[in-house]
């Protein structure tokens, strides 16, 4: 079908902010934010890595009767042209169609499926394969999955491995959309596949699994007004939505997403109505937001003694996507020390990653042992321990040089402290309680205040390519996160001086 590139609904339009689609239709001239442009090479590199593994011809042992052909389309083509070439390639029985596109109508909605790889099966139907930057499967002792090696797509048979699928809604919608459009032509394989961070495997699953959820999402009307969500700050249309929300005095400015649901159910939709409703803490938070106060202190909460020790180490970790931790930083109150590897993490060659993790773990435990030997108390700290706990245990599990039981015992001890749990007990934030919100209130500033988790992914790619500047910035950013964690601890231990009390508003 001839169609307009902008007006077609993609799978990504059905996840997260639904108002984004309306903004895209009304303002096609607004370009992506610089951060999104910075992320694109990472996406392109992932796709290129997968496409580079795809077979170009039959291999020895495939037999002369095994037909094989492949076509790579230009993703910069307009949708109508790319779709016409995709459909012709399907008609020509092309084995691999790379960067194909199909459009159509699903339940009255004009949609577009951009399919990274279409793989012709022996029965003439096509298997849709998408490339994702998510980790789509994890090793498992109880479950199995089928996969086809990327270099054998179109030629090889499925293999079985001990793994469990990790489902991501947008990936499921992409596969389901391709399945529905292929079904319209009578060409849909019952299976779909996703190549995730392990670029060498296309994991197979039921292509129709997300069809019902996709149809439910398509049935929901596109909102006529914005709603603030967590991801708004990284959206190209926020500059348009922000003033619109402020004009409406919308309650999502203070309580984004579903946090405002209880208020809306009571008929309260604005910040002013929330303040006037005299709802205790909720109304006080709204008043603080109105007055530009980012953080409030709770009354009657005593500083926890575990926020201080004779020997204190503040820890922060940097991981690359879901592949592995490449930088462990530690600040002892005077000096910052970085344990970094710029080699690949999460791949087959784990020597550099293991050596780096072992060096960090050995150093940390030596500081702990020295404190104990000197009769001193010891504690290590991090801000929101989820990431650190995951990579501590995951790394120990992967590497024989560190005992996983020892790591788990340390995490469970009172010598490993999650500072964020104390922040939530002491403080209330009108813009959240992330480190970038709380540390400035404690008097800390970053040397590179424009670096965040997403930017660090792009910097990691540059660092892997040998950029000394990117490496220095990542280490400096990590060091500041360690120092910021220490600053927040000291601030809480002192009773959060200078911060307005929640009870006073």
Short mmCIF file of C-alpha atoms in Angstrom, two decimals:
data_model
loop_
_atom_site.label_atom_id
_atom_site.label_comp_id
_atom_site.label_asym_id
_atom_site.label_seq_id
_atom_site.Cartn_x
_atom_site.Cartn_y
_atom_site.Cartn_z
CA UNK A 1 0.00 0.00 0.00
CA UNK A 2 1.27 3.48 -0.81
CA UNK A 3 1.62 5.31 2.46
CA UNK A 4 3.09 8.32 4.19
CA UNK A 5 6.18 7.60 6.30
CA UNK A 6 5.14 9.86 9.18
CA UNK A 7 1.49 8.90 9.60
CA UNK A 8 1.97 5.15 9.96
CA UNK A 9 1.86 3.71 13.47
CA UNK A 10 5.00 1.82 14.50
CA UNK A 11 5.38 -0.65 17.36
CA UNK A 12 7.37 1.95 19.33
CA UNK A 13 4.41 4.34 19.20
CA UNK A 14 2.40 1.91 21.33
CA UNK A 15 4.84 1.78 24.26
CA UNK A 16 5.31 4.57 26.79
CA UNK A 17 3.94 7.97 25.81
CA UNK A 18 1.06 7.65 23.34
CA UNK A 19 0.81 11.41 22.87
CA UNK A 20 4.20 11.29 21.14
CA UNK A 21 2.47 9.98 17.99
CA UNK A 22 0.16 13.00 17.84
CA UNK A 23 3.15 15.32 18.26
CA UNK A 24 5.03 13.52 15.50
CA UNK A 25 2.13 13.93 13.11
CA UNK A 26 1.68 17.59 13.98
CA UNK A 27 5.40 18.48 14.08
CA UNK A 28 7.36 16.26 11.66
CA UNK A 29 9.94 19.04 11.38
CA UNK A 30 11.23 18.64 14.94
CA UNK A 31 14.55 16.75 14.85
CA UNK A 32 15.74 14.17 17.40
CA UNK A 33 17.50 15.48 20.48
CA UNK A 34 21.32 15.49 20.44
CA UNK A 35 21.31 12.63 22.96
CA UNK A 36 19.24 10.50 20.58
CA UNK A 37 21.57 11.33 17.71
CA UNK A 38 24.47 10.34 19.95
CA UNK A 39 22.81 6.99 20.69
CA UNK A 40 22.16 6.16 17.05
CA UNK A 41 25.69 4.89 16.30
CA UNK A 42 25.22 2.33 19.05
CA UNK A 43 22.00 1.13 17.41
CA UNK A 44 23.60 1.15 13.97
CA UNK A 45 26.64 -0.73 15.25
CA UNK A 46 24.43 -3.44 16.74
CA UNK A 47 22.53 -3.90 13.49
CA UNK A 48 25.73 -3.84 11.45
CA UNK A 49 27.26 -6.50 13.70
CA UNK A 50 24.28 -8.78 13.09
CA UNK A 51 24.09 -8.12 9.36
CA UNK A 52 27.81 -8.79 9.11
CA UNK A 53 27.27 -12.29 10.50
CA UNK A 54 24.49 -13.25 8.07
CA UNK A 55 25.40 -15.85 5.45
CA UNK A 56 26.15 -14.69 1.92
CA UNK A 57 26.09 -18.08 0.25
CA UNK A 58 25.54 -21.76 0.93
CA UNK A 59 28.11 -23.42 3.12
CA UNK A 60 29.85 -26.74 2.51
CA UNK A 61 27.39 -29.46 3.38
CA UNK A 62 24.26 -27.47 2.51
CA UNK A 63 23.96 -29.20 -0.84
CA UNK A 64 23.58 -27.72 -4.29
CA UNK A 65 19.80 -27.98 -4.18
CA UNK A 66 19.63 -25.60 -1.21
CA UNK A 67 18.52 -22.32 -2.78
CA UNK A 68 19.95 -19.20 -1.23
CA UNK A 69 19.81 -15.51 -2.09
CA UNK A 70 19.86 -12.28 -0.10
CA UNK A 71 18.85 -8.68 -0.64
CA UNK A 72 19.79 -5.66 1.43
CA UNK A 73 17.49 -2.66 1.16
CA UNK A 74 18.36 0.94 1.95
CA UNK A 75 16.57 2.00 5.17
CA UNK A 76 16.73 5.60 3.96
CA UNK A 77 14.25 4.82 1.17
CA UNK A 78 10.74 6.12 1.58
CA UNK A 79 8.42 3.50 3.01
CA UNK A 80 6.42 2.98 -0.20
CA UNK A 81 9.58 2.22 -2.19
CA UNK A 82 11.11 -0.02 0.46
CA UNK A 83 7.84 -1.89 0.86
CA UNK A 84 7.51 -2.41 -2.91
CA UNK A 85 11.01 -3.87 -3.04
CA UNK A 86 10.32 -6.04 0.01
CA UNK A 87 7.17 -7.50 -1.55
CA UNK A 88 8.97 -8.14 -4.85
CA UNK A 89 11.78 -9.92 -2.98
CA UNK A 90 9.19 -12.07 -1.23
CA UNK A 91 7.59 -12.88 -4.59
CA UNK A 92 11.04 -13.75 -5.94
CA UNK A 93 11.53 -16.17 -3.02
CA UNK A 94 14.57 -14.32 -1.71
CA UNK A 95 16.04 -16.20 1.25
CA UNK A 96 17.18 -13.21 3.33
CA UNK A 97 15.61 -9.77 3.03
CA UNK A 98 17.53 -7.25 5.12
CA UNK A 99 15.96 -3.96 6.25
CA UNK A 100 12.59 -4.81 4.78
CA UNK A 101 9.34 -2.98 5.44
CA UNK A 102 5.66 -3.89 5.29
CA UNK A 103 2.69 -1.63 5.83
CA UNK A 104 -1.00 -2.40 6.07
CA UNK A 105 -4.13 -1.93 8.13
CA UNK A 106 -4.65 -3.72 11.44
CA UNK A 107 -8.05 -3.24 13.06
CA UNK A 108 -8.60 -0.07 11.08
CA UNK A 109 -5.20 1.46 11.96
CA UNK A 110 -2.55 2.08 9.27
CA UNK A 111 0.64 0.50 10.57
CA UNK A 112 4.26 -0.02 9.58
CA UNK A 113 6.54 -2.93 10.42
CA UNK A 114 10.22 -2.28 9.78
CA UNK A 115 11.70 -5.76 9.83
CA UNK A 116 15.44 -6.12 10.24
CA UNK A 117 15.59 -9.55 8.60
CA UNK A 118 12.99 -11.66 6.82
CA UNK A 119 14.03 -15.31 6.49
CA UNK A 120 12.34 -17.59 3.97
CA UNK A 121 11.43 -20.99 5.40
CA UNK A 122 11.33 -24.32 3.54
CA UNK A 123 7.52 -24.08 3.33
CA UNK A 124 7.69 -20.65 1.65
CA UNK A 125 6.62 -18.68 4.71
CA UNK A 126 8.77 -15.96 6.24
CA UNK A 127 10.30 -15.76 9.70
CA UNK A 128 10.56 -12.13 10.96
CA UNK A 129 13.78 -11.44 12.86
CA UNK A 130 14.34 -8.19 14.72
CA UNK A 131 17.58 -6.84 16.17
CA UNK A 132 17.34 -5.49 19.70
CA UNK A 133 19.79 -3.88 22.11
CA UNK A 134 18.09 -5.73 24.96
CA UNK A 135 19.34 -8.97 26.43
CA UNK A 136 16.61 -11.29 25.20
CA UNK A 137 17.63 -14.54 26.94
CA UNK A 138 19.49 -15.59 30.06
CA UNK A 139 21.08 -18.93 30.95
CA UNK A 140 18.71 -21.17 32.87
CA UNK A 141 18.89 -24.48 34.69
CA UNK A 142 15.16 -25.14 34.30
CA UNK A 143 14.11 -23.81 30.90
CA UNK A 144 15.16 -24.29 27.29
CA UNK A 145 14.84 -22.17 24.18
CA UNK A 146 15.45 -22.67 20.51
CA UNK A 147 17.77 -20.49 18.49
CA UNK A 148 19.35 -20.34 15.06
CA UNK A 149 22.95 -19.15 14.84
CA UNK A 150 22.93 -15.77 13.09
CA UNK A 151 25.45 -17.00 10.53
CA UNK A 152 23.05 -19.82 9.59
CA UNK A 153 19.80 -17.87 9.20
CA UNK A 154 18.16 -19.08 6.02
CA UNK A 155 20.30 -22.21 5.95
CA UNK A 156 20.43 -23.82 9.39
CA UNK A 157 17.94 -25.59 11.62
CA UNK A 158 16.96 -24.53 15.16
CA UNK A 159 19.17 -25.65 18.02
CA UNK A 160 18.20 -26.00 21.67
CA UNK A 161 19.93 -24.31 24.59
CA UNK A 162 19.38 -23.99 28.34
CA UNK A 163 18.00 -20.47 28.48
CA UNK A 164 14.96 -18.48 29.53
CA UNK A 165 13.45 -15.65 27.50
CA UNK A 166 13.51 -12.07 28.76
CA UNK A 167 10.52 -10.32 27.26
CA UNK A 168 10.49 -6.66 26.30
CA UNK A 169 7.16 -5.23 25.19
CA UNK A 170 8.46 -3.19 22.27
CA UNK A 171 10.34 -6.22 20.90
CA UNK A 172 7.20 -8.33 21.21
CA UNK A 173 5.11 -5.70 19.44
CA UNK A 174 7.63 -5.49 16.59
CA UNK A 175 7.48 -9.23 16.00
CA UNK A 176 3.68 -9.32 16.36
CA UNK A 177 3.21 -6.48 13.88
CA UNK A 178 5.40 -8.22 11.31
CA UNK A 179 3.50 -11.47 11.92
CA UNK A 180 0.11 -9.84 11.31
CA UNK A 181 1.21 -8.15 8.10
CA UNK A 182 2.82 -11.34 6.80
CA UNK A 183 -0.38 -13.19 7.74
CA UNK A 184 -2.39 -10.86 5.48
CA UNK A 185 -0.34 -12.24 2.59
CA UNK A 186 -0.55 -15.83 3.82
CA UNK A 187 3.20 -15.85 4.42
CA UNK A 188 3.55 -15.76 8.21
CA UNK A 189 5.69 -18.31 9.99
CA UNK A 190 4.25 -19.25 13.39
CA UNK A 191 7.61 -18.27 14.87
CA UNK A 192 9.44 -14.99 15.22
CA UNK A 193 13.00 -14.36 16.33
CA UNK A 194 14.96 -11.72 18.19
CA UNK A 195 18.70 -11.14 18.09
CA UNK A 196 19.66 -9.37 21.29
CA UNK A 197 22.95 -8.42 22.85
CA UNK A 198 24.28 -11.85 21.96
CA UNK A 199 24.59 -11.00 18.27
CA UNK A 200 25.39 -14.58 17.31
CA UNK A 201 21.99 -16.07 18.16
CA UNK A 202 18.48 -15.47 16.86
CA UNK A 203 16.23 -16.74 19.67
CA UNK A 204 12.92 -18.18 18.49
CA UNK A 205 9.51 -17.73 20.06
CA UNK A 206 5.80 -17.71 19.32
CA UNK A 207 5.29 -14.87 16.86
CA UNK A 208 1.65 -14.45 17.92
CA UNK A 209 2.36 -14.18 21.64
CA UNK A 210 2.00 -10.39 21.69
CA UNK A 211 -0.75 -10.10 19.06
CA UNK A 212 -3.59 -9.71 21.57
CA UNK A 213 -1.67 -7.10 23.59
CA UNK A 214 -0.73 -5.31 20.37
CA UNK A 215 -4.37 -5.16 19.27
CA UNK A 216 -5.40 -3.83 22.68
CA UNK A 217 -2.76 -1.12 22.39
CA UNK A 218 -3.89 -0.21 18.88
CA UNK A 219 -7.51 0.01 20.08
CA UNK A 220 -6.68 2.68 22.65
CA UNK A 221 -7.30 6.17 21.26
CA UNK A 222 -4.33 8.51 20.91
CA UNK A 223 -4.54 11.03 23.77
CA UNK A 224 -5.54 14.61 22.93
CA UNK A 225 -3.38 16.12 25.66
CA UNK A 226 0.06 15.41 27.09
CA UNK A 227 0.81 13.65 30.33
CA UNK A 228 4.16 13.88 32.03
CA UNK A 229 6.02 10.57 32.23
CA UNK A 230 9.48 9.62 33.41
CA UNK A 231 10.84 9.53 29.87
CA UNK A 232 9.61 13.03 28.97
CA UNK A 233 13.00 14.58 29.73
CA UNK A 234 14.57 12.61 26.87
CA UNK A 235 11.78 13.27 24.34
CA UNK A 236 12.17 15.63 21.40
CA UNK A 237 8.66 17.00 21.98
CA UNK A 238 9.06 17.92 25.65
CA UNK A 239 9.68 21.56 24.73
CA UNK A 240 6.14 21.54 23.30
CA UNK A 241 4.46 19.50 26.04
CA UNK A 242 6.02 21.29 29.03
CA UNK A 243 4.35 24.68 28.48
CA UNK A 244 1.07 22.96 27.60
CA UNK A 245 1.12 21.02 30.88
CA UNK A 246 2.02 24.13 32.84
CA UNK A 247 -0.82 26.04 31.22
CA UNK A 248 -3.19 23.26 32.35
CA UNK A 249 -1.44 23.15 35.75
CA UNK A 250 -1.60 19.40 35.26
CA UNK A 251 -0.99 17.24 38.31
CA UNK A 252 1.44 15.01 36.36
CA UNK A 253 3.97 17.83 36.62
CA UNK A 254 4.36 16.81 40.26
CA UNK A 255 3.18 13.18 40.18
CA UNK A 256 4.11 11.76 36.76
CA UNK A 257 2.43 8.80 35.11
CA UNK A 258 0.40 6.48 37.32
CA UNK A 259 1.45 8.26 40.52
CA UNK A 260 -1.36 10.75 39.94
CA UNK A 261 -4.01 8.08 39.40
CA UNK A 262 -5.45 8.17 42.97
CA UNK A 263 -5.81 11.96 42.67
CA UNK A 264 -7.50 11.79 39.28
CA UNK A 265 -9.91 9.17 40.64
CA UNK A 266 -10.94 11.77 43.23
CA UNK A 267 -11.48 14.34 40.50
CA UNK A 268 -8.25 16.24 41.28
CA UNK A 269 -6.39 17.11 38.09
CA UNK A 270 -4.33 20.23 38.83
CA UNK A 271 -1.49 21.17 41.14
CA UNK A 272 -3.60 23.94 42.71
CA UNK A 273 -6.45 21.56 43.45
CA UNK A 274 -3.97 19.18 45.08
CA UNK A 275 -2.62 21.93 47.32
CA UNK A 276 -6.13 23.09 48.27
CA UNK A 277 -7.35 19.55 49.01
CA UNK A 278 -5.30 19.45 52.23
CA UNK A 279 -4.18 15.84 51.67
CA UNK A 280 -1.28 15.93 54.09
CA UNK A 281 2.07 14.96 52.59
CA UNK A 282 0.68 14.88 49.05
CA UNK A 283 -0.51 18.50 49.26
CA UNK A 284 2.74 19.59 50.90
CA UNK A 285 4.78 18.04 48.09
CA UNK A 286 2.63 19.88 45.54
CA UNK A 287 3.13 23.15 47.42
CA UNK A 288 6.90 22.59 47.56
CA UNK A 289 6.96 21.95 43.80
CA UNK A 290 5.01 25.15 43.22
CA UNK A 291 7.59 27.05 45.30
CA UNK A 292 10.53 25.48 43.46
CA UNK A 293 11.77 23.40 46.42
CA UNK A 294 13.39 20.20 45.09
CA UNK A 295 13.81 18.32 48.38
CA UNK A 296 12.03 18.31 51.76
CA UNK A 297 13.18 16.66 54.99
CA UNK A 298 10.91 14.47 57.05
CA UNK A 299 10.47 15.42 60.69
CA UNK A 300 11.50 13.13 63.54
CA UNK A 301 13.84 10.88 61.53
CA UNK A 302 17.17 10.45 63.28
CA UNK A 303 20.38 10.04 61.24
CA UNK A 304 21.25 6.37 60.94
CA UNK A 305 24.59 5.39 62.52
CA UNK A 306 25.37 3.05 59.62
CA UNK A 307 25.87 6.08 57.35
CA UNK A 308 29.31 6.52 58.94
CA UNK A 309 32.21 4.21 59.84
CA UNK A 310 35.89 4.44 60.75
CA UNK A 311 36.77 3.27 57.25
CA UNK A 312 34.35 4.36 54.52
CA UNK A 313 34.42 3.39 50.85
CA UNK A 314 31.90 4.87 48.41
CA UNK A 315 31.43 2.67 45.34
CA UNK A 316 29.93 3.29 41.91
CA UNK A 317 29.82 0.98 38.91
CA UNK A 318 29.44 1.56 35.17
CA UNK A 319 28.06 -1.23 32.98
CA UNK A 320 27.67 -1.39 29.23
CA UNK A 321 24.03 -2.15 28.50
CA UNK A 322 23.29 -5.62 29.91
CA UNK A 323 26.64 -7.08 28.85
CA UNK A 324 28.94 -6.46 31.77
CA UNK A 325 30.53 -4.00 34.19
CA UNK A 326 33.61 -2.29 32.79
CA UNK A 327 34.33 0.27 35.52
CA UNK A 328 34.30 -0.04 39.30
CA UNK A 329 35.11 3.16 41.15
CA UNK A 330 35.89 3.63 44.84
CA UNK A 331 36.39 6.76 46.98
CA UNK A 332 37.88 6.44 50.46
CA UNK A 333 37.20 10.01 51.58
CA UNK A 334 40.52 11.24 50.27
CA UNK A 335 41.45 9.38 47.09
CA UNK A 336 39.41 7.99 44.23
CA UNK A 337 40.49 4.79 42.53
CA UNK A 338 39.15 3.46 39.22
CA UNK A 339 39.24 -0.16 38.11
CA UNK A 340 38.49 -0.04 34.40
CA UNK A 341 38.77 -2.20 31.32
CA UNK A 342 38.24 -0.85 27.83
CA UNK A 343 38.16 -4.32 26.31
CA UNK A 344 34.91 -6.07 25.44
CA UNK A 345 32.66 -7.15 28.31
CA UNK A 346 30.16 -9.97 28.20
CA UNK A 347 31.79 -11.68 25.22
CA UNK A 348 33.52 -15.00 24.81
CA UNK A 349 36.89 -13.60 25.85
CA UNK A 350 36.39 -12.64 29.50
CA UNK A 351 40.01 -12.40 30.62
CA UNK A 352 40.21 -8.59 30.81
CA UNK A 353 36.79 -8.26 32.44
CA UNK A 354 37.60 -10.95 35.00
CA UNK A 355 41.00 -9.44 35.79
CA UNK A 356 39.43 -6.03 36.32
CA UNK A 357 36.66 -7.31 38.57
CA UNK A 358 39.09 -9.43 40.57
CA UNK A 359 41.35 -6.40 41.09
CA UNK A 360 38.44 -4.32 42.39
CA UNK A 361 37.07 -7.07 44.64
CA UNK A 362 40.50 -7.90 46.05
CA UNK A 363 41.24 -4.24 46.76
CA UNK A 364 37.86 -3.71 48.48
CA UNK A 365 38.20 -6.79 50.64
CA UNK A 366 41.78 -5.89 51.57
CA UNK A 367 40.55 -2.52 52.85
CA UNK A 368 37.88 -4.35 54.82
CA UNK A 369 40.36 -6.85 56.28
CA UNK A 370 42.81 -4.08 57.22
CA UNK A 371 40.04 -2.19 59.05
CA UNK A 372 39.06 -5.32 60.98
CA UNK A 373 42.70 -6.03 61.85
CA UNK A 374 43.03 -2.51 63.22
CA UNK A 375 39.89 -2.79 65.31
CA UNK A 376 38.08 -0.25 63.14
CA UNK A 377 34.56 -0.33 61.75
CA UNK A 378 34.22 -0.69 57.97
CA UNK A 379 31.41 0.05 55.56
CA UNK A 380 31.14 0.32 51.79
CA UNK A 381 28.35 2.41 50.28
CA UNK A 382 26.58 2.83 46.98
CA UNK A 383 23.57 4.84 45.80
CA UNK A 384 20.68 2.52 44.84
CA UNK A 385 22.33 -0.88 45.16
CA UNK A 386 20.34 -2.73 42.48
CA UNK A 387 22.90 -2.31 39.71
CA UNK A 388 25.93 -2.91 41.89
CA UNK A 389 24.36 -5.97 43.54
CA UNK A 390 23.48 -7.43 40.15
CA UNK A 391 26.96 -7.02 38.68
CA UNK A 392 28.74 -8.11 41.86
CA UNK A 393 26.86 -11.42 41.90
CA UNK A 394 26.70 -11.85 38.10
CA UNK A 395 30.43 -11.25 37.75
CA UNK A 396 31.29 -13.64 40.59
CA UNK A 397 29.01 -16.24 39.01
CA UNK A 398 30.80 -15.96 35.67
CA UNK A 399 34.36 -15.83 36.96
CA UNK A 400 36.02 -18.63 38.91
CA UNK A 401 38.51 -16.24 40.53
CA UNK A 402 35.87 -14.73 42.86
CA UNK A 403 33.68 -16.81 45.18
CA UNK A 404 30.01 -16.02 44.60
CA UNK A 405 29.05 -17.13 48.13
CA UNK A 406 31.57 -14.66 49.55
CA UNK A 407 30.11 -11.86 47.42
CA UNK A 408 26.55 -12.66 48.46
CA UNK A 409 27.54 -12.76 52.12
CA UNK A 410 29.14 -9.33 51.81
CA UNK A 411 26.07 -7.85 50.11
CA UNK A 412 23.85 -9.25 52.87
CA UNK A 413 26.07 -7.87 55.65
CA UNK A 414 25.66 -4.55 57.43
CA UNK A 415 29.00 -3.49 55.93
CA UNK A 416 27.39 -2.93 52.50
CA UNK A 417 24.97 0.00 52.71
CA UNK A 418 22.47 1.26 50.13
CA UNK A 419 22.44 5.02 50.71
CA UNK A 420 19.24 5.44 48.72
CA UNK A 421 17.23 3.53 51.33
CA UNK A 422 18.28 6.17 53.88
CA UNK A 423 17.56 9.01 51.46
CA UNK A 424 13.98 7.78 51.07
CA UNK A 425 13.59 7.53 54.82
CA UNK A 426 14.89 11.06 55.44
CA UNK A 427 13.76 13.03 52.39
CA UNK A 428 10.89 13.66 50.01
CA UNK A 429 11.62 14.92 46.51
CA UNK A 430 9.40 16.95 44.22
CA UNK A 431 11.49 15.84 41.22
CA UNK A 432 12.45 12.39 42.47
CA UNK A 433 15.32 11.44 44.74
CA UNK A 434 18.00 10.45 42.27
CA UNK A 435 21.63 11.21 43.01
CA UNK A 436 21.58 14.09 40.52
CA UNK A 437 18.72 15.66 42.51
CA UNK A 438 19.90 15.08 46.08
CA UNK A 439 23.66 15.64 45.80
CA UNK A 440 23.34 19.30 44.67
CA UNK A 441 21.12 19.94 47.71
CA UNK A 442 23.98 18.48 49.77
CA UNK A 443 26.34 20.98 48.12
CA UNK A 444 27.95 18.69 45.53
CA UNK A 445 28.44 19.54 41.84
CA UNK A 446 29.68 17.35 38.97
CA UNK A 447 32.53 18.40 36.71
CA UNK A 448 30.55 16.97 33.78
CA UNK A 449 26.94 17.64 34.66
CA UNK A 450 25.67 16.71 31.19
CA UNK A 451 26.74 13.06 31.52
CA UNK A 452 24.10 10.55 32.51
CA UNK A 453 23.50 6.84 32.08
CA UNK A 454 22.51 7.09 28.43
CA UNK A 455 25.36 9.41 27.52
CA UNK A 456 27.78 7.03 29.20
CA UNK A 457 26.73 4.31 26.72
CA UNK A 458 27.84 6.49 23.81
CA UNK A 459 31.04 7.43 25.65
CA UNK A 460 31.75 3.76 26.24
CA UNK A 461 31.62 3.13 22.50
CA UNK A 462 34.08 5.98 21.92
CA UNK A 463 36.32 4.68 24.70
CA UNK A 464 36.33 1.22 23.10
CA UNK A 465 37.51 2.85 19.88
CA UNK A 466 40.47 4.35 21.71
CA UNK A 467 39.25 7.86 22.59
CA UNK A 468 41.37 9.06 25.53
CA UNK A 469 38.93 11.93 26.09
CA UNK A 470 35.95 9.55 26.41
CA UNK A 471 37.87 7.32 28.81
CA UNK A 472 38.89 10.26 30.98
CA UNK A 473 35.32 11.59 31.04
CA UNK A 474 33.86 8.22 32.06
CA UNK A 475 36.39 7.84 34.88
CA UNK A 476 35.83 11.44 36.00
CA UNK A 477 32.05 10.98 35.92
CA UNK A 478 32.29 7.76 37.92
CA UNK A 479 34.58 9.42 40.45
CA UNK A 480 32.11 12.26 40.90
CA UNK A 481 29.29 9.76 41.46
CA UNK A 482 31.36 8.17 44.23
CA UNK A 483 32.08 11.57 45.80
CA UNK A 484 28.44 12.59 45.43
CA UNK A 485 27.36 9.48 47.33
CA UNK A 486 29.76 10.42 50.14
CA UNK A 487 28.41 13.98 50.16
CA UNK A 488 24.84 12.73 50.53
CA UNK A 489 25.83 10.45 53.42
CA UNK A 490 27.52 13.29 55.28
CA UNK A 491 24.53 15.52 54.58
CA UNK A 492 22.06 13.00 56.00
CA UNK A 493 24.30 12.30 59.00
CA UNK A 494 24.26 16.02 59.78
CA UNK A 495 20.44 16.03 59.76
CA UNK A 496 19.95 17.46 56.23
CA UNK A 497 20.84 21.04 57.22
CA UNK A 498 19.18 23.87 55.31
CA UNK A 499 16.43 21.72 53.82
CA UNK A 500 12.83 22.81 54.54
CA UNK A 501 10.90 20.41 56.75
CA UNK A 502 7.92 18.65 55.25
CA UNK A 503 5.83 19.49 58.27
CA UNK A 504 6.48 23.22 57.86
CA UNK A 505 4.63 23.53 54.54
#
